[in-house]
mmCIF file of C-alpha atoms in Angstrom:
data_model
loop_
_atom_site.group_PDB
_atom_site.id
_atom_site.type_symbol
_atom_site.label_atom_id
_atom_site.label_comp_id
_atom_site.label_asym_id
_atom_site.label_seq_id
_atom_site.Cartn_x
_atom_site.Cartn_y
_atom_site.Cartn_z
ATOM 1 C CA UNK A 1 3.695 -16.105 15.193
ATOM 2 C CA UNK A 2 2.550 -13.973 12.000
ATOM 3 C CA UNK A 3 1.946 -16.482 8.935
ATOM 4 C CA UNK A 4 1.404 -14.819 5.635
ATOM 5 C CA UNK A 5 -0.754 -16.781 2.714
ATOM 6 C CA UNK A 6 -0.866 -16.123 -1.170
ATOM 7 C CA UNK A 7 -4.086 -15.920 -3.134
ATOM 8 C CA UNK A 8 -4.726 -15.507 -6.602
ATOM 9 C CA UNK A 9 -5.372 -16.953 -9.551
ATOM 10 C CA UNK A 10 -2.628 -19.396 -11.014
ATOM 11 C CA UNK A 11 -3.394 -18.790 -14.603
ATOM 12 C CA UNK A 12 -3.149 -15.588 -16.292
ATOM 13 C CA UNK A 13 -3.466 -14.582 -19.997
ATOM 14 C CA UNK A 14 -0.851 -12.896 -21.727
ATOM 15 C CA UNK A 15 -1.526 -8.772 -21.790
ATOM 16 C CA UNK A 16 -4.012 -9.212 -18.912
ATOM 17 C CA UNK A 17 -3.341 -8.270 -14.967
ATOM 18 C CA UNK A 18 -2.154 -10.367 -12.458
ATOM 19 C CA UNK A 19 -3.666 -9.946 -9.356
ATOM 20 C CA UNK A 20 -2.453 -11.435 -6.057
ATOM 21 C CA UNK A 21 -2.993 -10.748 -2.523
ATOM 22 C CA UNK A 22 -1.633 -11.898 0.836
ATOM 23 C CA UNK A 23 -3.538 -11.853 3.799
ATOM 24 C CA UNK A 24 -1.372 -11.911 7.159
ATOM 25 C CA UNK A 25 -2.594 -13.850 10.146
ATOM 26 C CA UNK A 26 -0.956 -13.583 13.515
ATOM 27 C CA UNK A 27 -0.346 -9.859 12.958
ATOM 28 C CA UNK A 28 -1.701 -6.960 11.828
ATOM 29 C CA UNK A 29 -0.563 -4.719 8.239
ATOM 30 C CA UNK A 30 -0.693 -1.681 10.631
ATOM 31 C CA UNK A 31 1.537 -1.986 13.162
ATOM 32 C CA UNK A 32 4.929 -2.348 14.115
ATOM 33 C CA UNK A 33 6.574 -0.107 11.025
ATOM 34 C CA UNK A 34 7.154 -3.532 9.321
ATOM 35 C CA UNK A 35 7.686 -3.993 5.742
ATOM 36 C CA UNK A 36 5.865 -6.187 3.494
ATOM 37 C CA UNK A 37 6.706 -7.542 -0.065
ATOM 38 C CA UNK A 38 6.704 -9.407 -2.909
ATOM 39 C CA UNK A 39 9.455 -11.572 -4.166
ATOM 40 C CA UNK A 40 9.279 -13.693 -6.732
ATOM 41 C CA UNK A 41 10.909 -16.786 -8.518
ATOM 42 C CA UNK A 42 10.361 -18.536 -11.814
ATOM 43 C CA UNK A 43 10.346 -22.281 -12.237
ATOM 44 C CA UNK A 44 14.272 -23.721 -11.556
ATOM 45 C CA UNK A 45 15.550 -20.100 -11.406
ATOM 46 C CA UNK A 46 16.622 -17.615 -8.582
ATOM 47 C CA UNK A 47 14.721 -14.960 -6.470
ATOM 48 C CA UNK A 48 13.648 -11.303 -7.514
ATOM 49 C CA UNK A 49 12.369 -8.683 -5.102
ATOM 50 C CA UNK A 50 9.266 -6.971 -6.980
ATOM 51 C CA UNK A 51 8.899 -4.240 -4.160
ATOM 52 C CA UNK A 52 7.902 -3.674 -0.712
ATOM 53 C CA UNK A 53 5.376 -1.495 0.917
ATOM 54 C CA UNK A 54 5.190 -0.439 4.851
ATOM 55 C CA UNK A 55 1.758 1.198 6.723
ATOM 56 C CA UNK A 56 3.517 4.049 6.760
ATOM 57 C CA UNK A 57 3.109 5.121 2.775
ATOM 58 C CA UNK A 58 6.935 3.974 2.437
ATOM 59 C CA UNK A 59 6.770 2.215 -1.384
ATOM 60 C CA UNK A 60 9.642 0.639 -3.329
ATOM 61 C CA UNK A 61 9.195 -0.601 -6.692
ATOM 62 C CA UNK A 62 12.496 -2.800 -8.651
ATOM 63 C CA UNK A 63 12.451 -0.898 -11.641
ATOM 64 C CA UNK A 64 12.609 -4.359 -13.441
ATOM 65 C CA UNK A 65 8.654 -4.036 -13.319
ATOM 66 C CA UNK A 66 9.027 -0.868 -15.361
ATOM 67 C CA UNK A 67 6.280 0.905 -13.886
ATOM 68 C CA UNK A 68 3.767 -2.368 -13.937
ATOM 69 C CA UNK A 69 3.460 -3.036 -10.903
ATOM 70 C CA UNK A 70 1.556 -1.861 -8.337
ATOM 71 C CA UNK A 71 1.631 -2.882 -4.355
ATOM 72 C CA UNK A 72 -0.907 -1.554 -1.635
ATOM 73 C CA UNK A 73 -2.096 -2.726 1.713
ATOM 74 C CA UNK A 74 -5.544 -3.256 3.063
ATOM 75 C CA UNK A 75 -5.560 -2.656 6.351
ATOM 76 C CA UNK A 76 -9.446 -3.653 6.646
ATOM 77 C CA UNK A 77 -8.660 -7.269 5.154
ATOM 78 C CA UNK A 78 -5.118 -7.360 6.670
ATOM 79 C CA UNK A 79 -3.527 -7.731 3.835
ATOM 80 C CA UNK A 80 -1.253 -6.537 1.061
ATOM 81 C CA UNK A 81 -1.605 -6.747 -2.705
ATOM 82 C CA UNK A 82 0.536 -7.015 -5.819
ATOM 83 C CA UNK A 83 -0.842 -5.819 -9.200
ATOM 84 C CA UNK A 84 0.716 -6.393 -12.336
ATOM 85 C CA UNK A 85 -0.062 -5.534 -15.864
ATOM 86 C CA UNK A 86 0.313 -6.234 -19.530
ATOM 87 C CA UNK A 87 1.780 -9.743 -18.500
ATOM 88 C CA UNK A 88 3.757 -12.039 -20.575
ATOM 89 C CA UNK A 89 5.483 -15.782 -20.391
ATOM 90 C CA UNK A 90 8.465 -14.004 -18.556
ATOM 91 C CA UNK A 91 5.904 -13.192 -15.608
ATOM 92 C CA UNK A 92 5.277 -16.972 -14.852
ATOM 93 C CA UNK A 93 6.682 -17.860 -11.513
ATOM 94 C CA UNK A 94 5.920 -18.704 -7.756
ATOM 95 C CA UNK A 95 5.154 -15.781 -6.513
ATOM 96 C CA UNK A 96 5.910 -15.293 -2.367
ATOM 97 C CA UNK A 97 4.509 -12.646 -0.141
ATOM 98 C CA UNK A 98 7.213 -11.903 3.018
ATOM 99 C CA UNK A 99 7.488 -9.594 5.903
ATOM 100 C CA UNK A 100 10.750 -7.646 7.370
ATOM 101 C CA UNK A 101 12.575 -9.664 9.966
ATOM 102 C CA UNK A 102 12.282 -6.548 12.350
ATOM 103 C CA UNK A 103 10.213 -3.803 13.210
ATOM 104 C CA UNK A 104 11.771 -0.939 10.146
ATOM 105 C CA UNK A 105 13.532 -3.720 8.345
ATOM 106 C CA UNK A 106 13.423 -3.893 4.218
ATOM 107 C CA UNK A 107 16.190 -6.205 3.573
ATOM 108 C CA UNK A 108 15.900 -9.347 5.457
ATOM 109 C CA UNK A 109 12.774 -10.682 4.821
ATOM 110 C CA UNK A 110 12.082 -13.201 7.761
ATOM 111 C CA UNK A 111 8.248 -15.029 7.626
ATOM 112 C CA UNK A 112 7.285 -16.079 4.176
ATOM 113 C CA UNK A 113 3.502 -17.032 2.457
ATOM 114 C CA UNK A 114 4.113 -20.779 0.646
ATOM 115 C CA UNK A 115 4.084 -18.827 -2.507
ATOM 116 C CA UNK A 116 1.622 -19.277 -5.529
ATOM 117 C CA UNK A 117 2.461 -20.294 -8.795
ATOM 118 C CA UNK A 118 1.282 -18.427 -11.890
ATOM 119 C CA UNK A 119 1.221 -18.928 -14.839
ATOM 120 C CA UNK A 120 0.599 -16.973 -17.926
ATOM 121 C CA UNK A 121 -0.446 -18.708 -21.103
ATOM 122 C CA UNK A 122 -3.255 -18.531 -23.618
ATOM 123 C CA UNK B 1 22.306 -2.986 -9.850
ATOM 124 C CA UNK B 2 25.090 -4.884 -7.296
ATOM 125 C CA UNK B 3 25.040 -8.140 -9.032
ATOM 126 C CA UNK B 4 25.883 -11.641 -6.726
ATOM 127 C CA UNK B 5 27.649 -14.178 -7.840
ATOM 128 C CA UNK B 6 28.003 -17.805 -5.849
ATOM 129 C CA UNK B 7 30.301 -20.517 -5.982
ATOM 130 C CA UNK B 8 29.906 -23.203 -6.995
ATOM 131 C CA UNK B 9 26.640 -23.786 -8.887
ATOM 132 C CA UNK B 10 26.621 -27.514 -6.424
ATOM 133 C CA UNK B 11 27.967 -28.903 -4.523
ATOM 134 C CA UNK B 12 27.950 -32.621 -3.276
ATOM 135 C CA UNK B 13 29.935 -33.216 0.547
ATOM 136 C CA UNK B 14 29.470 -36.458 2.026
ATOM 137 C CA UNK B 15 27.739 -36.634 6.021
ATOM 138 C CA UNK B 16 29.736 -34.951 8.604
ATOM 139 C CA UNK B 17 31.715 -32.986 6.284
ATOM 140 C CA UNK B 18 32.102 -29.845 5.846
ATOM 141 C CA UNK B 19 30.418 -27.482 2.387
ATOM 142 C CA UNK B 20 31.672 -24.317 2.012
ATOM 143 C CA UNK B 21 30.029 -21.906 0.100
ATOM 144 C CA UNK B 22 30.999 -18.489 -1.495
ATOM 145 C CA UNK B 23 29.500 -15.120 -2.442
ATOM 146 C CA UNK B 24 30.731 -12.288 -4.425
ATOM 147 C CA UNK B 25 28.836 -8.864 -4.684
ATOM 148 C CA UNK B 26 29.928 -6.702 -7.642
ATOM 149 C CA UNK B 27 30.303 -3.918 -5.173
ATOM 150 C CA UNK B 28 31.153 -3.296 -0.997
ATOM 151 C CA UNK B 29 27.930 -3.980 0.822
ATOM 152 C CA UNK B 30 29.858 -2.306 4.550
ATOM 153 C CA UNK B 31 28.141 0.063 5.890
ATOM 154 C CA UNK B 32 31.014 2.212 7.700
ATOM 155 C CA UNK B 33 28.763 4.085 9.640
ATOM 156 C CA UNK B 34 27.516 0.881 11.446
ATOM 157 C CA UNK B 35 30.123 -1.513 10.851
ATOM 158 C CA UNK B 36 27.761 -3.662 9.287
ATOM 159 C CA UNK B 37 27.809 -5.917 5.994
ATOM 160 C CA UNK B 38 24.408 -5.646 4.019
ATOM 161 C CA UNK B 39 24.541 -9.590 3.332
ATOM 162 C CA UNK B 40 22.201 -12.810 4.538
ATOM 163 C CA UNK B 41 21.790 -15.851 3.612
ATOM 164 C CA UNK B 42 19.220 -18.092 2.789
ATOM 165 C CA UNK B 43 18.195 -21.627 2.739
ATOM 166 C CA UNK B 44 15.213 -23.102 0.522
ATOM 167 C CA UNK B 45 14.055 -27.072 0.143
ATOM 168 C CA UNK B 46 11.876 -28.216 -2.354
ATOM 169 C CA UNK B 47 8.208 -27.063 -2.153
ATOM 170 C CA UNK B 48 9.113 -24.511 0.602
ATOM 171 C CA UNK B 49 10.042 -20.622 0.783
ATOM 172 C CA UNK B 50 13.282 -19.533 1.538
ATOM 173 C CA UNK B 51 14.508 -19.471 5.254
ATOM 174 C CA UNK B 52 16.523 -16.701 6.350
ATOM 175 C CA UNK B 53 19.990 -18.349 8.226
ATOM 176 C CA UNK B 54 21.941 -15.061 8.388
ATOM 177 C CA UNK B 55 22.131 -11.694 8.510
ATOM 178 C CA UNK B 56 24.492 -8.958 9.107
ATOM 179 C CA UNK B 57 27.118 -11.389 7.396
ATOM 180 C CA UNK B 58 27.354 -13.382 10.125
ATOM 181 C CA UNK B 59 24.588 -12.988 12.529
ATOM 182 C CA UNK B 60 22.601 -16.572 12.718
ATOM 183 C CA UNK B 61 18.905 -16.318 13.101
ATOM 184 C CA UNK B 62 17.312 -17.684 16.324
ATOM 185 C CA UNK B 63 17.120 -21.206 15.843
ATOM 186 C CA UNK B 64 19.069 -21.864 13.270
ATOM 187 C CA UNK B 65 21.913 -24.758 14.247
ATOM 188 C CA UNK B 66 25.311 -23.661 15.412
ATOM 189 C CA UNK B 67 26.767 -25.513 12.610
ATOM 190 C CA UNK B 68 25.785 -22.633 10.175
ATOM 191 C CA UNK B 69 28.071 -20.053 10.511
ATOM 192 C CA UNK B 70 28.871 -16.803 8.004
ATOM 193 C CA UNK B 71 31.593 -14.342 7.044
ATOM 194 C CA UNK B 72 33.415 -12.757 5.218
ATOM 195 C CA UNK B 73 33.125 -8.429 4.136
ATOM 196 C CA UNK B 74 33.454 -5.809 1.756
ATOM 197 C CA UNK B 75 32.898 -8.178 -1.765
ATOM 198 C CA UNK B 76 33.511 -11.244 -0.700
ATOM 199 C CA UNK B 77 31.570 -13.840 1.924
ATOM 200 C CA UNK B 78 31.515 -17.283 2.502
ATOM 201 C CA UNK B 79 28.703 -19.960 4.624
ATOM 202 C CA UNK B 80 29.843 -22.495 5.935
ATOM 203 C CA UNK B 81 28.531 -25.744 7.117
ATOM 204 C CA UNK B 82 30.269 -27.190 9.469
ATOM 205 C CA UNK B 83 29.221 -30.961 9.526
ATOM 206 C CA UNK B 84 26.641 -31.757 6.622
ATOM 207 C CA UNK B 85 23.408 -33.065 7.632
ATOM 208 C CA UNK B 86 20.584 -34.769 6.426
ATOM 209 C CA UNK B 87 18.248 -32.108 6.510
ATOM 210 C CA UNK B 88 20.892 -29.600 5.343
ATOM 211 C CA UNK B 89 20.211 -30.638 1.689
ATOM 212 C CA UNK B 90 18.728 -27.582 -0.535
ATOM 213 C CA UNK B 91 19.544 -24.832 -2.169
ATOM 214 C CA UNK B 92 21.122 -21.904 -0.704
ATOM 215 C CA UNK B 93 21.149 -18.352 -1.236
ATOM 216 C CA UNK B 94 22.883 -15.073 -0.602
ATOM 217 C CA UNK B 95 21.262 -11.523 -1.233
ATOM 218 C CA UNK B 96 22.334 -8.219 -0.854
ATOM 219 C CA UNK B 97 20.376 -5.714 0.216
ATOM 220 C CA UNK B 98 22.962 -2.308 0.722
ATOM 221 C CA UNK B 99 21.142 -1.213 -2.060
ATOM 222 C CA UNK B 100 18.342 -1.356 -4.406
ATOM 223 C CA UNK B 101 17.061 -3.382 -6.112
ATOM 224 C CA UNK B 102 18.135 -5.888 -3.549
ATOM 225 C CA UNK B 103 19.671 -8.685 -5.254
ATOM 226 C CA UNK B 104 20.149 -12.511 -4.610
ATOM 227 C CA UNK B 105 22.601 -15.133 -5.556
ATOM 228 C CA UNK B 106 22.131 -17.424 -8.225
ATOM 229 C CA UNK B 107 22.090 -20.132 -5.443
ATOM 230 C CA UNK B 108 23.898 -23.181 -4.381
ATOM 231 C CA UNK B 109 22.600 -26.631 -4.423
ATOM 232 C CA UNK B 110 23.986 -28.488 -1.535
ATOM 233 C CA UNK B 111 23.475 -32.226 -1.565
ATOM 234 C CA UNK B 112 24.894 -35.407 -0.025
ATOM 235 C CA UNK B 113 28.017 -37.638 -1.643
#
């Protein structure tokens, strides 16, 4: 059974980078065409898809990040990253790492991390 | 972006009863070429990640009780629990994802009268 677990710091000043990675146990980054992402939800509100990345090269970014994010995978840690810059109050939020339900699958995002909160403040 | 709309904000059904809730998308999520509705649902309790329920509309996950059931197409979809339970109390959620930026629900909190 994959498991998938956030790390990261949980405070973040305002302008700086937020840097969080997910390392996947039970399963490896590099096989089985799945996709891996980052979806994320501020305190009491909904759920946004930040992007998702496969082995494969295959990146998608929701242009809400306008061009400050960046995901990647590490296939000699097993895991995947999420990078985002010039961060402000609107950023703070539990942040989840997931992987595709199925092998090729981008929409239905089946195994979750336990997500990490961040927060960005002074 | 397909916005998603659900109905109600919360609900409150007493034990055994049944909560019904609804999803709009702002446009079709069918797939003609596959006969397939972009649309799943999720189910999140406090402290946890979400839970995937459904998929395809109306496909349950493995696992997931028989008392969950989906449908609906086109715009317009509805979950259903059949007899509330316990356990059954959270929030739920529908997303799209026929196109991108997939998009979720505001979500539903379901709890007991």
């Amino acid at each position: 059974q994959v498991q998938l677990q956030e790390s990261g710091p949980g405070l973040v000043k305002p302008s700086q980078t937020l840097s969080l990675s997910c390392t996947v146990s039970g399963g490896s980054v590099s096989s089985g065409n799945y996709y891996w992402s980052w979806i994320r939800q501020p305190p009491g509100k909904g759920l946004e898809c930040l992007g998702y990345i496969n082995y494969s090269g295959s990146i998608y970014y929701n242009p809400s990040l306008k061009s400050r994010g960046t995901i990647s995978i590490d296939t000699s840690k097993n895991q995947f990253s999420l990078k985002l810059n010039s961060v402000t109050a609107a950023d703070t939020a539990v942040y989840y790492c997931a992987r595709g339900y199925n092998s090729g699958w981008y929409g239905v995002w089946g195994y979750w991390g336990q997500g990490l909160l961040v927060t960005v403040s002074s | 972006d397909f916005v998603v709309t659900q109905s109600p904000d919360s609900l409150a059904v007493s034990l055994g009863e049944r909560a019904t809730i609804n999803c709009k998308s702002s446009q079709s999520v069918f797939y003609s070429s596959n006969n397939k509705n972009y649309l799943a649902w999720y189910q999140q309790k406090p402290g946890q990640p979400p839970k995937v329920l459904i998929y395809w509309a109306s496909t349950r996950e493995s696992g997931v009780p028989d008392r969950f059931s989906g449908s609906g197409s086109g715009t317009d979809f509805t979950l259903t629990i059949s007899s509330l339970q316990p356990e059954d109390v959270a929030v739920y959620y529908c997303q799209q994802f026929y196109s991108t930026p997939q998009t979720f629900g505001q979500g539903t909190k379901v709890e007991i009268k």
